[in-house]
Amino acid sequence: MDGANWNYSDKVKEHFFHPKNILEIDEKDYQPDGIGFVGSPACGDMMKIFIKVKDDRIVDLKWQTFGCASAIGSTSMLSVIVTRDGGLMLDDAWKITPEMIINELGGLPPNKIHCSVLGDKALREAIKDYYKKTGQEDRIPHDDKSRIICECLNITENDIRMEVLEGVKDFHTLQERTKIGTTCGKCIDTAKTLVEFYVGKYYADDIYKGNS
Amino acid sequence: MIYLDNSATTPLHPKVKETIINALDMFGNPSSIHKSGRQVRALIEQNRQDIADFFNCSPEEIIFTGGASEANNTVLKSATTCCAFCNDSRDHIITSNIEHPSVLNTLKCLEQQHVSVTHLKVDKYGLINPADVEAAIRPDTMMISIMYVNNEIGTIQPIQEIADIAKKHNIPMHTDAVQAVGKIPIDLQTLPVDFLSMSGHKIYAPKGIGVLFKRKTAKNICPLITGGHQEKSMRAGTENTLGILALGEAIRQCKLEMDENKARISALRDRLETGIMNNLDHVSINGDPAHRTYNITNISFVNIEGESILLRLDMHDIAVSTGSACSTGSLEPSYVITALSADPVIAHSSIRFSLGRETTEADIDKTIEAVTETITFLRKMSPII
């Protein structure tokens, strides 16, 4: 255990010690329009998000978590981003990335990013749930790069794509940087395929030039 | 601050602090033969004698090291690099799966060098069955290394029985006794281990000083640090005078306070457990209630993540530690708690409270209150309870 990893920003601390928009009543009494749930207790992080939608806008968002300080802090921050100024439109809320949340928080310790920022994933699950319940399945993007590959650490296809863009060219390096597949291991094959796919996509030229 | 992390490290004992302050000007090199060196040499040897008396061994059997990690490394690496061992064709070591990282990672290193290692499994209380040790012995077993007390859960291993088995089979036995020293009386005339490691900073001495006990009749070991012939050539480098004098004082204080500490701290530990159990549901204690040191309680607050508990207690100015994955930096939960329970939530939600000689009843009562408030708050926001 290393204290250097615990340099949370004041904003993270504020949201961790005084989290906003927690669902404190029974979810049936809250009557959400969509519910999203990601993670598992085995992985050490779980996140449940409840949304209320009016005229395509998220007018309210509540959440619950079994998670560490940065999971709590980042989801509290997300709940503020989504609901402030009358609430975000569904299409805009879908596009929220961990980077946006982390920027608003004033940063997170590097080893915390992949495992703890899962609010955006749970939010997309909640939006999907809303689309399904209201007969709008066609609005769920077909090419869903935000799908979660490593369920234990909540690493999405997009996270892998970003890692490749940042220079990762093999699964071993990806695992070193993200810890992907180190908990239950069942995503390893998919992750390897994705790394190959994106390396092929972004670095094919390099390979031909022999300077990869 | 309410400091309940004494198994991580302890504050200086006031007498130890005084000893260090008084020794600050004793700069002489104990290997020098002039007066300033002789004066320091005499003090070092007096402290070595006191430490040897405490363990009922001979002063020649006490080697000062930079700490217990170094002592563990010295013993285990000797097993493969030392001529005494290497002449020996044996290359198998028996240990447990809940040893300190300075044992497990050192053995991992040795495994790369063709040493084979048997990691004995512990039961749900963290206990090693001596019969398993005996069953694991092979003709090529060169060493048994089992910790005396586990650092996360306080479980006390049946070290006497294990050491007797080792002796019966004529296999060198090492024990990492870091968490046992000062809490459990250790008599090296009756406990037949060949090697024992200990550390100063768990018993109110400073960091950077430890001891490797090496029985006279034990096989020779190779020094980890070679150079001058300090410590009978088993640990080169000019002696850490301040550390040694401080450790000697800490040991003398241990001798004086051991019984009183045991009575007082065990009562406080029980008060803490009872208070928490009375106030909260879904709480379980990790480790062996019947065989554990009196200063540690490791509690799982089911379905609450440990790092969140730790940081909220930190806000109350209470210092504890956790086996949660989020706290390890490696994103993997404590291997010790994981070894006890198949349910990963138990490890993720575990908190270790380790009490010390400065812990008061008021500290414990405030902690019970803060823990109750923290757990109630975090459970309110948990989706799984």
XYZ file of C-alpha atoms in Angstrom:
597
model
C 0.000 0.000 0.000
C 1.413 3.287 -1.025
C 0.329 6.704 0.158
C 1.424 8.301 -3.123
C -1.657 6.843 -4.781
C -3.946 8.563 -2.304
C -3.411 12.096 -3.439
C -7.020 12.709 -4.280
C -7.985 16.189 -5.417
C -10.109 18.360 -3.134
C -12.990 17.893 -5.551
C -12.766 14.095 -5.283
C -12.640 14.343 -1.509
C -15.629 16.676 -1.472
C -17.666 14.221 -3.570
C -16.421 11.214 -1.593
C -17.173 12.649 1.808
C -20.403 14.336 0.737
C -21.692 12.364 -2.239
C -24.542 13.926 -4.209
C -27.697 12.258 -5.558
C -27.534 8.957 -3.705
C -30.709 6.885 -3.883
C -31.677 6.604 -0.263
C -35.222 5.327 -0.729
C -36.478 2.041 -2.125
C -35.991 1.945 -5.886
C -39.685 1.058 -6.389
C -40.687 4.204 -4.567
C -38.317 6.221 -6.725
C -39.957 4.864 -9.916
C -37.009 5.218 -12.281
C -37.488 5.202 -16.065
C -34.223 3.333 -16.597
C -31.808 1.331 -14.443
C -28.175 0.511 -15.254
C -26.034 -1.922 -13.322
C -22.357 -2.757 -13.864
C -19.591 -4.521 -11.944
C -19.781 -7.338 -9.436
C -18.905 -7.742 -5.772
C -16.153 -10.181 -6.751
C -14.430 -7.389 -8.629
C -14.747 -5.044 -5.699
C -16.844 -2.464 -7.489
C -20.537 -2.305 -8.326
C -22.546 0.597 -9.585
C -26.262 1.035 -10.020
C -27.718 4.108 -11.724
C -31.365 5.166 -11.864
C -32.631 7.819 -14.285
C -35.832 9.728 -14.822
C -36.435 10.963 -18.365
C -38.747 13.679 -19.619
C -38.862 14.887 -23.234
C -35.638 13.047 -24.048
C -33.865 14.787 -21.191
C -32.492 13.175 -18.011
C -34.298 15.235 -15.402
C -33.056 13.264 -12.427
C -30.364 10.690 -11.654
C -29.755 8.710 -8.498
C -27.147 6.046 -7.795
C -25.872 3.417 -5.400
C -22.451 1.813 -5.152
C -20.294 -0.751 -3.495
C -17.026 0.879 -4.384
C -13.876 2.654 -3.394
C -13.406 6.362 -2.784
C -12.817 7.258 -6.407
C -15.809 5.176 -7.545
C -17.963 7.151 -5.134
C -16.355 10.476 -5.991
C -16.535 9.992 -9.749
C -20.137 8.816 -9.782
C -21.205 11.686 -7.562
C -19.490 14.027 -10.029
C -21.214 12.303 -12.945
C -24.593 12.721 -11.269
C -23.957 16.450 -11.065
C -22.776 16.695 -14.697
C -25.891 14.906 -15.919
C -28.493 16.745 -13.843
C -27.212 20.321 -13.669
C -28.903 23.096 -15.697
C -32.098 21.119 -16.146
C -30.398 17.882 -17.197
C -28.613 16.525 -20.260
C -30.311 15.270 -23.408
C -30.062 11.448 -23.711
C -27.806 11.677 -26.780
C -25.366 13.938 -24.939
C -25.449 11.847 -21.770
C -24.578 8.762 -23.862
C -21.341 10.429 -24.933
C -19.977 11.100 -21.444
C -16.507 9.591 -21.099
C -14.368 8.827 -18.055
C -12.015 11.594 -19.227
C -14.793 14.184 -18.929
C -15.588 13.098 -15.389
C -11.922 12.963 -14.404
C -11.327 16.454 -15.809
C -14.189 17.879 -13.777
C -12.782 16.150 -10.696
C -9.373 17.720 -11.207
C -7.777 14.343 -11.919
C -7.594 10.918 -10.310
C -4.565 8.828 -9.310
C -3.559 6.863 -12.462
C -4.117 3.429 -10.948
C -7.670 4.393 -10.134
C -8.896 5.395 -13.546
C -9.809 2.115 -15.170
C -11.215 0.360 -12.174
C -13.148 3.082 -10.509
C -14.728 5.268 -13.149
C -17.716 3.131 -13.975
C -20.523 5.616 -13.597
C -20.544 6.441 -17.318
C -20.892 2.745 -18.145
C -23.751 2.302 -15.697
C -25.369 5.434 -17.107
C -25.294 4.041 -20.663
C -26.818 0.828 -19.343
C -29.577 2.893 -17.743
C -30.181 4.767 -21.003
C -30.304 1.454 -22.896
C -32.785 0.172 -20.358
C -34.926 3.258 -20.912
C -34.776 2.826 -24.707
C -35.813 -0.812 -24.356
C -38.670 -0.012 -22.017
C -39.994 2.686 -24.325
C -39.705 0.781 -27.600
C -36.739 2.807 -28.869
C -34.207 -0.048 -29.196
C -33.224 1.360 -32.585
C -31.573 4.266 -30.770
C -29.019 1.972 -29.141
C -25.846 2.420 -31.228
C -25.014 -0.750 -33.192
C -21.310 -0.222 -33.064
C -21.207 0.037 -29.316
C -17.562 0.703 -28.551
C -18.540 1.494 -25.000
C -19.361 -2.166 -24.376
C -17.503 -3.484 -21.365
C -14.833 -6.047 -22.141
C -13.305 -6.579 -18.697
C -16.235 -6.672 -16.309
C -14.054 -6.838 -13.239
C -12.180 -3.633 -13.970
C -14.821 -2.041 -16.193
C -12.578 -1.643 -19.203
C -14.486 -0.966 -22.411
C -13.627 -1.582 -26.028
C -13.134 2.154 -26.330
C -10.634 2.109 -23.453
C -8.641 -0.531 -25.334
C -8.878 1.511 -28.540
C -7.561 4.573 -26.676
C -4.695 2.573 -25.199
C -3.703 1.411 -28.692
C -3.842 4.991 -29.936
C -1.561 5.923 -27.058
C 0.984 3.388 -28.268
C 0.048 0.010 -26.822
C 0.768 -2.644 -29.427
C 0.360 -5.927 -27.616
C -1.832 -7.519 -25.004
C 0.996 -7.817 -22.484
C 1.554 -4.034 -22.446
C -2.182 -3.420 -22.314
C -2.402 -5.655 -19.259
C 0.554 -3.952 -17.630
C -1.101 -0.576 -18.049
C -4.711 -1.420 -17.294
C -4.572 -4.703 -15.320
C -7.154 -6.007 -17.796
C -7.971 -9.663 -17.268
C -6.069 -9.947 -13.997
C -9.073 -10.618 -11.817
C -11.204 -13.400 -13.310
C -9.442 -13.634 -16.666
C -12.438 -14.506 -18.800
C -12.050 -11.452 -21.058
C -8.448 -12.164 -22.059
C -9.217 -13.744 -25.453
C -11.583 -10.952 -26.467
C -9.119 -8.327 -25.315
C -6.284 -9.937 -27.299
C -8.444 -9.935 -30.435
C -9.337 -6.284 -29.930
C -5.721 -5.232 -29.445
C -4.793 -7.001 -32.675
C -7.744 -5.442 -34.457
C -6.931 -1.882 -33.417
C -3.183 -2.301 -33.898
C -3.972 -3.515 -37.404
C -6.287 -0.578 -37.944
C -4.007 2.170 -36.665
C -0.524 0.822 -37.229
C -0.880 -1.233 -40.411
C 1.246 1.297 -42.294
C 3.988 1.122 -39.686
C 4.075 -2.617 -39.969
C 4.548 -2.409 -43.736
C 7.300 0.133 -43.249
C 8.880 -2.167 -40.726
C 9.139 0.426 -37.971
C 6.495 -0.833 -35.556
C -4.983 10.951 15.919
C -6.242 7.546 16.998
C -3.570 5.211 15.685
C -4.836 1.668 15.174
C -2.257 0.538 12.641
C 0.430 -0.753 14.995
C 0.977 -3.889 12.912
C 2.133 -1.648 10.073
C 4.519 0.234 12.300
C 4.668 1.679 15.795
C 5.574 5.070 17.203
C 8.803 5.242 19.202
C 8.600 4.211 22.833
C 9.481 7.322 24.898
C 12.411 5.442 26.460
C 13.621 4.439 22.998
C 13.406 8.021 21.864
C 15.428 9.089 24.902
C 18.032 6.411 24.158
C 18.368 7.632 20.570
C 18.678 11.266 21.605
C 21.343 10.400 24.158
C 23.251 8.387 21.574
C 23.198 10.977 18.793
C 26.758 12.084 19.468
C 28.163 8.547 19.611
C 29.561 8.642 16.133
C 32.505 6.328 16.652
C 32.944 3.369 14.340
C 32.591 0.268 16.511
C 35.334 -1.395 14.455
C 37.827 1.333 15.430
C 40.133 0.421 18.238
C 40.467 3.906 19.703
C 38.305 5.117 22.551
C 35.376 6.479 20.510
C 35.088 3.147 18.698
C 35.530 1.010 21.809
C 32.856 2.970 23.630
C 30.321 2.283 20.873
C 31.406 -1.357 20.543
C 30.791 -1.887 24.248
C 27.280 -0.444 23.985
C 26.432 -2.515 20.931
C 27.605 -5.700 22.605
C 25.680 -4.879 25.780
C 22.513 -4.464 23.738
C 23.220 -7.654 21.814
C 23.494 -9.409 25.151
C 20.180 -7.959 26.357
C 18.441 -9.017 23.160
C 19.954 -12.497 23.426
C 18.787 -12.738 27.045
C 15.274 -11.788 25.984
C 15.169 -14.696 23.532
C 17.197 -16.988 25.776
C 19.908 -17.465 23.196
C 23.547 -16.542 22.982
C 24.722 -13.111 21.765
C 26.760 -14.718 18.989
C 23.482 -15.899 17.554
C 22.154 -12.357 17.079
C 22.933 -10.725 13.715
C 21.797 -7.136 13.287
C 20.211 -6.396 9.909
C 18.372 -3.532 8.266
C 15.055 -5.129 9.178
C 13.098 -8.340 8.908
C 12.782 -8.225 5.119
C 16.555 -8.304 4.934
C 16.737 -11.096 7.487
C 14.182 -13.142 5.510
C 16.047 -12.513 2.273
C 19.362 -13.508 3.832
C 18.080 -16.840 5.055
C 16.088 -17.763 1.967
C 18.595 -16.605 -0.640
C 21.324 -18.452 1.221
C 19.347 -21.523 0.487
C 20.310 -21.269 -3.168
C 23.382 -19.094 -3.383
C 25.347 -20.210 -0.367
C 28.064 -22.782 -0.774
C 26.948 -24.529 2.367
C 23.560 -25.127 0.896
C 24.666 -25.476 -2.675
C 26.976 -28.364 -1.905
C 23.800 -29.888 -0.854
C 21.760 -31.136 -3.796
C 18.472 -30.456 -2.050
C 16.372 -27.714 -3.601
C 12.896 -27.760 -2.110
C 11.426 -25.264 0.356
C 8.180 -25.551 2.308
C 6.276 -22.400 3.208
C 2.666 -21.213 3.501
C 0.451 -19.185 1.198
C -0.009 -16.389 3.749
C 3.615 -15.445 4.421
C 4.809 -11.855 4.285
C 5.742 -10.598 0.778
C 9.420 -10.542 1.799
C 9.183 -14.329 1.993
C 6.757 -15.014 -0.858
C 8.405 -12.730 -3.402
C 11.879 -13.902 -2.441
C 10.762 -17.480 -2.986
C 9.201 -16.493 -6.300
C 12.626 -15.243 -7.292
C 14.240 -18.493 -6.171
C 11.717 -20.510 -8.135
C 13.237 -18.955 -11.268
C 16.516 -20.508 -10.164
C 15.220 -24.066 -10.069
C 14.209 -24.106 -6.424
C 10.855 -25.777 -5.987
C 8.503 -24.376 -3.389
C 5.505 -25.950 -1.686
C 3.003 -23.355 -0.502
C 0.932 -24.986 2.217
C -2.690 -23.901 2.367
C -4.155 -22.573 5.584
C -7.579 -23.413 6.970
C -10.401 -20.883 7.250
C -8.806 -19.464 10.400
C -5.432 -19.000 8.749
C -3.859 -21.957 10.542
C -1.315 -24.344 9.084
C -1.775 -27.959 9.992
C 1.573 -29.369 11.239
C 0.620 -32.709 9.679
C 0.543 -30.959 6.283
C 4.087 -29.734 6.891
C 5.265 -33.231 7.655
C 3.432 -34.631 4.626
C 5.078 -32.036 2.356
C 8.611 -33.034 3.365
C 10.557 -34.652 0.525
C 14.047 -36.110 0.427
C 15.157 -32.896 -1.258
C 13.553 -30.484 1.233
C 16.218 -28.013 2.297
C 14.207 -25.622 4.435
C 10.892 -24.945 6.096
C 9.909 -21.289 6.471
C 6.679 -20.534 8.307
C 5.708 -17.232 9.904
C 5.041 -17.178 13.633
C 2.110 -14.733 13.527
C 0.321 -13.494 10.444
C 0.496 -9.738 10.000
C -3.029 -9.244 8.651
C -5.113 -11.470 10.907
C -2.868 -12.150 13.900
C -3.268 -15.923 13.664
C -0.553 -17.673 15.691
C 0.829 -20.724 13.925
C 1.600 -23.938 15.832
C 5.247 -23.051 15.389
C 6.533 -25.281 18.181
C 5.002 -28.378 16.587
C 6.222 -27.379 13.132
C 9.738 -26.719 14.427
C 9.742 -30.073 16.232
C 8.811 -31.772 12.962
C 11.594 -29.936 11.132
C 14.087 -30.969 13.774
C 12.938 -34.573 13.701
C 13.593 -34.654 9.950
C 16.805 -32.664 10.289
C 15.582 -29.859 8.034
C 16.601 -26.234 8.748
C 13.641 -24.238 10.017
C 13.110 -20.492 9.659
C 10.349 -18.392 11.145
C 9.430 -14.802 10.421
C 8.519 -13.664 13.935
C 7.979 -9.974 13.229
C 4.430 -9.886 14.606
C 5.145 -12.275 17.479
C 8.073 -10.570 19.199
C 6.981 -8.579 22.226
C 3.545 -10.198 22.220
C 4.365 -13.862 22.690
C 7.257 -14.988 24.914
C 9.863 -16.670 22.712
C 12.377 -19.020 24.302
C 14.894 -20.212 21.752
C 16.097 -22.976 24.054
C 12.733 -24.691 23.761
C 11.695 -23.518 20.288
C 14.035 -25.439 17.982
C 14.103 -23.070 15.005
C 17.419 -22.529 13.260
C 16.608 -19.031 12.035
C 14.248 -16.311 13.236
C 13.649 -12.844 11.793
C 12.394 -9.806 13.658
C 12.029 -6.099 13.108
C 12.477 -3.085 15.382
C 9.749 -0.825 14.100
C 6.916 -3.150 15.120
C 8.025 -2.953 18.756
C 8.466 0.805 19.198
C 12.021 1.051 17.842
C 12.739 2.960 14.613
C 12.625 1.649 11.050
C 15.791 0.231 9.550
C 16.898 -2.144 12.269
C 16.133 -5.817 12.680
C 17.636 -9.073 13.822
C 18.365 -12.383 12.241
C 18.781 -15.076 14.862
C 21.000 -17.846 13.571
C 21.487 -20.805 15.831
C 25.115 -21.760 16.359
C 24.421 -25.284 15.222
C 22.628 -24.128 12.056
C 24.284 -24.431 8.700
C 26.341 -21.487 7.576
C 24.629 -18.904 5.494
C 25.895 -16.589 2.813
C 25.692 -12.901 3.650
C 23.311 -10.924 1.483
C 25.616 -7.938 1.875
C 29.300 -8.689 1.618
C 32.133 -6.398 2.619
C 33.784 -5.954 5.992
C 33.624 -8.562 8.683
C 30.970 -6.937 10.826
C 28.396 -9.256 12.392
C 30.805 -12.167 12.087
C 30.976 -11.551 8.339
C 27.311 -12.405 7.998
C 26.199 -8.809 7.406
C 28.761 -6.341 6.178
C 28.488 -2.594 6.675
C 29.271 -0.334 9.604
C 26.819 -1.090 12.375
C 23.671 1.003 12.740
C 24.618 2.185 16.207
C 21.499 4.266 16.845
C 19.250 1.494 15.558
C 20.937 -1.163 17.653
C 20.819 0.874 20.856
C 17.191 1.739 20.144
C 16.312 -1.885 19.482
C 18.029 -2.959 22.688
C 15.990 -0.418 24.633
C 12.765 -1.489 22.887
C 13.471 -5.101 23.836
C 14.169 -4.156 27.466
C 10.857 -2.282 27.509
C 9.074 -5.266 25.944
C 10.361 -7.402 28.781
C 9.039 -4.920 31.357
C 5.684 -4.244 29.726
C 4.753 -7.501 28.040
C 2.398 -8.849 30.664
C 0.757 -5.530 31.343
C 0.326 -4.789 27.626
C -1.219 -8.165 27.031
C -3.821 -7.727 29.763
C -4.668 -4.140 28.881
C -4.594 -4.327 25.071
C -6.489 -7.610 24.826
C -9.274 -6.073 26.948
C -9.366 -3.064 24.607
C -9.411 -5.294 21.535
C -12.338 -7.253 22.966
C -14.113 -4.006 23.797
C -13.676 -2.856 20.191
C -15.010 -6.120 18.761
C -17.959 -6.274 21.116
C -18.846 -2.636 20.484
C -18.772 -3.076 16.715
C -20.677 -6.388 16.778
C -23.341 -4.899 19.044
C -23.885 -1.907 16.778
C -23.697 -3.492 13.340
C -25.021 -6.524 11.469
C -23.217 -8.443 8.710
C -19.851 -8.167 10.384
C -17.417 -11.065 10.606
C -14.033 -11.504 12.220
C -11.199 -12.910 10.111
C -8.586 -15.130 11.687
C -8.607 -17.607 14.521
C -10.466 -16.342 17.585
C -8.672 -18.903 19.749
C -5.136 -18.537 18.387
C -4.326 -14.949 17.585
C -2.259 -12.142 19.030
C -4.076 -9.855 21.412
C -3.487 -6.648 19.489
C -5.097 -7.407 16.108
C -8.674 -7.688 14.990
C -9.436 -8.039 11.318
C -13.088 -7.403 10.549
C -15.048 -7.703 7.315
C -17.932 -5.284 6.958
C -19.775 -7.290 4.363
C -20.678 -5.459 1.163
C -18.765 -2.305 1.975
C -15.550 -1.585 0.161
C -12.523 -1.347 2.448
C -10.809 1.698 0.980
C -13.980 3.736 1.438
C -14.121 2.694 5.082
C -10.436 3.465 5.590
C -10.643 6.945 4.080
C -13.798 7.872 5.963
C -12.177 6.738 9.220
C -9.143 8.775 8.225
C -11.473 11.773 8.079
C -12.308 11.014 11.724
C -8.538 10.964 12.328
C -8.513 7.206 12.892
C -5.753 5.190 11.198
C -6.463 1.592 10.139
C -5.572 -0.603 7.157
C -7.518 -2.732 4.679
C -7.139 -5.806 2.504
C -9.321 -4.279 -0.183
C -8.037 -4.445 -3.747
C -8.375 -0.715 -4.174
C -5.844 -0.118 -1.447
C -3.078 -2.389 -2.640
C -2.107 -0.542 -5.783
C -2.098 -3.916 -7.531
C -5.902 -4.003 -7.771
C -5.924 -7.443 -6.216
C -7.467 -8.006 -2.818
C -5.459 -9.293 0.130
C -4.109 -12.774 -0.591
C -4.246 -13.531 3.110
C -7.977 -12.917 3.502
C -8.601 -14.516 0.098
C -6.847 -17.646 1.409
C -9.378 -17.869 4.244
C -12.602 -17.391 2.354
C -13.838 -18.245 -1.109
C -16.032 -15.147 -1.014
C -14.066 -12.231 -2.516
C -16.340 -9.707 -0.796
C -14.812 -10.724 2.539
C -11.368 -9.545 1.405
C -12.641 -6.388 -0.294
C -14.483 -5.372 2.856
C -11.824 -6.214 5.436
C -10.348 -3.716 7.860
C -7.447 -4.422 10.210
C -7.431 -2.638 13.542
C -4.095 -3.160 15.299
C -3.810 -1.732 18.772
C -0.676 -0.680 20.591
C 0.690 0.381 23.948
C -0.637 3.916 23.480
C -4.218 2.891 22.679
C -6.729 4.080 25.284
C -10.266 3.156 26.192
C -11.412 6.565 24.922
C -9.754 5.789 21.559
C -11.683 2.552 21.335
C -15.001 4.165 22.205
C -14.501 6.898 19.608
C -13.546 4.267 17.063
C -16.678 2.217 17.724
C -18.742 5.351 17.212
C -16.937 6.378 14.010
C -17.054 2.854 12.560
C -20.778 2.616 13.253
C -21.418 5.964 11.600
C -19.195 5.134 8.600
C -20.641 1.691 7.944
C -24.212 2.909 8.338
C -23.526 5.714 5.851
C -21.815 3.476 3.282
C -24.424 0.730 3.590
C -27.146 3.259 2.875
C -25.589 3.817 -0.534
C -24.768 0.191 -1.291
C -26.837 -1.610 -3.953
C -26.285 -4.998 -2.383
C -27.596 -4.830 1.129
